[in-house]
Tab-separated table of C-alpha atoms in Angstrom:
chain	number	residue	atom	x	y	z
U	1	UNK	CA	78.357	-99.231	42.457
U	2	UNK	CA	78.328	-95.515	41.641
U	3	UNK	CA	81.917	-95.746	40.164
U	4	UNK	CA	85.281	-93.319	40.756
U	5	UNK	CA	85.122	-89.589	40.966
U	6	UNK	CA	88.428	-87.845	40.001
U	7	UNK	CA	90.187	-84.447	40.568
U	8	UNK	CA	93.077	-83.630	39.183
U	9	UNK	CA	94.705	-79.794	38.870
U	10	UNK	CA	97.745	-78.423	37.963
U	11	UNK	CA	99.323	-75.211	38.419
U	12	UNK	CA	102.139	-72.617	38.890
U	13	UNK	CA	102.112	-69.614	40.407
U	14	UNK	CA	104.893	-66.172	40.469
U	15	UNK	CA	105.680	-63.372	43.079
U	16	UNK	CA	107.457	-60.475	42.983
U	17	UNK	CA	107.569	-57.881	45.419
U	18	UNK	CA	109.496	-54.344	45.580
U	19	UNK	CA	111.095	-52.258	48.662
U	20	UNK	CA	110.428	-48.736	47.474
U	21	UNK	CA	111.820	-48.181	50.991
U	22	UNK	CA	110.354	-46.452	54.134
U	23	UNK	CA	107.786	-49.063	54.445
U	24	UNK	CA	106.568	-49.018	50.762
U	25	UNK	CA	105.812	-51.649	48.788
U	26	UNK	CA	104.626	-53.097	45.613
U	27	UNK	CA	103.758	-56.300	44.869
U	28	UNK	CA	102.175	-58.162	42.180
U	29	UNK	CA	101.872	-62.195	41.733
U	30	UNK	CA	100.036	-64.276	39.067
U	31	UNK	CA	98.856	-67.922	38.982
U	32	UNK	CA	97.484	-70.204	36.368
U	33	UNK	CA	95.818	-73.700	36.929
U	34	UNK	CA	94.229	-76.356	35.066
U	35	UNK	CA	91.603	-78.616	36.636
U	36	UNK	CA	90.253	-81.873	34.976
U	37	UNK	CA	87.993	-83.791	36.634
U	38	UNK	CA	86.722	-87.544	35.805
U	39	UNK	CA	83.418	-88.222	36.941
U	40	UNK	CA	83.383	-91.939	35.901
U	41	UNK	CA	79.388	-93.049	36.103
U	42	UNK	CA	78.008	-90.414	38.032
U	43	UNK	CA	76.694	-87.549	35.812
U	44	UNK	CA	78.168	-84.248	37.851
U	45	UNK	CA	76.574	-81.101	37.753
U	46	UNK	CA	80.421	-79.808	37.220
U	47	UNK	CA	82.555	-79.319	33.683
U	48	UNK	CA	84.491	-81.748	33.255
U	49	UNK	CA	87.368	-79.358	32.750
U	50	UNK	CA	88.138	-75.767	32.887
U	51	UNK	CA	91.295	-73.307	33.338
U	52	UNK	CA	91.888	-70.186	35.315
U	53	UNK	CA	94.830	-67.694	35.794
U	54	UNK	CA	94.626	-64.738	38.580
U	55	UNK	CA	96.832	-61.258	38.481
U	56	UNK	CA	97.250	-59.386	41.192
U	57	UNK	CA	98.719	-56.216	42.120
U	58	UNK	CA	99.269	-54.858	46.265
U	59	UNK	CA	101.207	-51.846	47.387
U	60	UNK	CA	102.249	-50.449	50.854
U	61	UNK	CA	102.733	-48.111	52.877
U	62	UNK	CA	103.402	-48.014	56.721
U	63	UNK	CA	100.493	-49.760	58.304
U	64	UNK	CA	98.159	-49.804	55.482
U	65	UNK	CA	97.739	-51.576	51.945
U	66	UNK	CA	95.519	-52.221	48.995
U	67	UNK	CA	95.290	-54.817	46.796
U	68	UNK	CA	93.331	-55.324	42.956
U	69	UNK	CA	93.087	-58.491	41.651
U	70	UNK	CA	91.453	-59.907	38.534
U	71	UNK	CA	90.741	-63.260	37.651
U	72	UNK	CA	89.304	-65.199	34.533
U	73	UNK	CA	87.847	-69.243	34.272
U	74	UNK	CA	87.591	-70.590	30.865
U	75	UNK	CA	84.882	-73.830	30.762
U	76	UNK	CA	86.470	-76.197	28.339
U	77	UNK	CA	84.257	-77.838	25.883
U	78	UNK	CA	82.220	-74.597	25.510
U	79	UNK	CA	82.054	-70.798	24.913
U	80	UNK	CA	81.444	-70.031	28.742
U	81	UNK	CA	84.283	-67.714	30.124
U	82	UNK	CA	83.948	-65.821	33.438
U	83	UNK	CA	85.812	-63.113	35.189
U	84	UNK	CA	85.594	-60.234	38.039
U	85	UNK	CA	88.177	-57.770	39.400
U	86	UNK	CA	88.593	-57.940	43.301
U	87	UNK	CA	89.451	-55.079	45.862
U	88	UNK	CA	90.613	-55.244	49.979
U	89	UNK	CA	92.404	-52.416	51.571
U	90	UNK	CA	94.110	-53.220	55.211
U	91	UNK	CA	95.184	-52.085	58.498
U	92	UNK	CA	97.809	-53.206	60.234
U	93	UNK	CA	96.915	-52.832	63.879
U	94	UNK	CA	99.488	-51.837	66.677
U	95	UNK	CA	97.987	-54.906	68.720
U	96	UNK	CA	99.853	-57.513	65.796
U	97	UNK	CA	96.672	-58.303	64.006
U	98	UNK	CA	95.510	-57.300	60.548
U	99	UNK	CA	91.662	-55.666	59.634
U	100	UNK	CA	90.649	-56.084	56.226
U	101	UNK	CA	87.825	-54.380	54.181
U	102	UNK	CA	87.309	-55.548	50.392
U	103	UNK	CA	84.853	-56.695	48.365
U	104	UNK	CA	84.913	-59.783	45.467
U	105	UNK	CA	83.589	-59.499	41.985
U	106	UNK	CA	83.301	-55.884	42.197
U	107	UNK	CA	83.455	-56.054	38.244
U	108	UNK	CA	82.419	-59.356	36.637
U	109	UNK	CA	81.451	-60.489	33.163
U	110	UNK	CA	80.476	-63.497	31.642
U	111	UNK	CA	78.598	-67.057	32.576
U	112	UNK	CA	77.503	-66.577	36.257
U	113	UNK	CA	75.823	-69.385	36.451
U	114	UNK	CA	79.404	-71.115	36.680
U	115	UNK	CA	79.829	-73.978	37.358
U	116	UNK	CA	75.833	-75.276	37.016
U	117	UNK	CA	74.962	-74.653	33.591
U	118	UNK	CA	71.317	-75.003	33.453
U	119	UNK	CA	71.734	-72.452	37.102
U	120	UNK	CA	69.866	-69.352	37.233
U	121	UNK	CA	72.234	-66.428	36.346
U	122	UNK	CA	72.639	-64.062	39.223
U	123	UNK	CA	72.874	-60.137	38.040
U	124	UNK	CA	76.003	-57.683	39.099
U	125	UNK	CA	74.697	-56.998	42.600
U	126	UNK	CA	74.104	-60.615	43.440
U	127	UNK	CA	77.444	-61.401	42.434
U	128	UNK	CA	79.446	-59.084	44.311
U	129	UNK	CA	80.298	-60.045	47.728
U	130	UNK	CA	81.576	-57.484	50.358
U	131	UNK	CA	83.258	-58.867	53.465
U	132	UNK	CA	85.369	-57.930	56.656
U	133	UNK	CA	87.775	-59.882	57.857
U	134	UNK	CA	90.023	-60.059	61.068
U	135	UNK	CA	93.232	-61.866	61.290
U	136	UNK	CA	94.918	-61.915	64.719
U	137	UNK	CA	98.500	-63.196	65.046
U	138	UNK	CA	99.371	-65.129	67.921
């Protein structure tokens, strides 16, 4: 028998968001979370425990928005902290969909090699990661 693998995670998360009127907006929304996990008998390649908390900040106006985030994951049991700031900016179409341009980890500091250990550590550019994204309401 290999034995039990657990996850457990707890968390809370806040939202605010403000009507500057005209269709403006401001927003901004944190979270924080704690994840434990029991690996019984296997050996994982994950930390058996780490936190993380996320900040955010969005505004508004008409059909377009922006958003900066920045988030942080402390490994417990060691000195390994990690972090990066994340950017989108957004169109709202007139065809009820949403097109979104952004990029994560546009600033990021600390362990990379998260969460493998003994990982190679990837440099700035390799951790940044652009993307596009469509949403289409139905």
């Amino acid at each position: 028998a290999l034995g039990q693998f657990g996850l457990r995670s707890q968390g809370i998360g806040v939202r605010g968001l403000l009507d500057l009127g005209s269709r403006r907006w401001l927003s901004l929304d944190g979270q924080v979370s704690r994840t434990r996990v029991d690996h019984g008998v296997i050996d994982s390649l994950m930390p058996s425990e780490w936190n993380s908390g996320r900040l955010g900040l969005g505004m508004g106006f008409g059909d377009f928005s922006g958003r900066i985030s920045g988030h942080v994951t402390d490994i417990g049991g060691s000195d390994s902290l990690w972090g990066g700031l994340d950017i989108g900016l957004s169109w709202r179409t007139p065809w009820r969909a949403a097109l979104t341009i952004g990029a994560k980890n546009v600033v990021s500091s600390g362990n990379k090699t998260w969460p493998q250990e003994n990982a190679q550590a990837l440099d700035e550019a390799q951790s940044r990661i652009p993307y596009v994204q469509y949403q289409q309401d139905l």
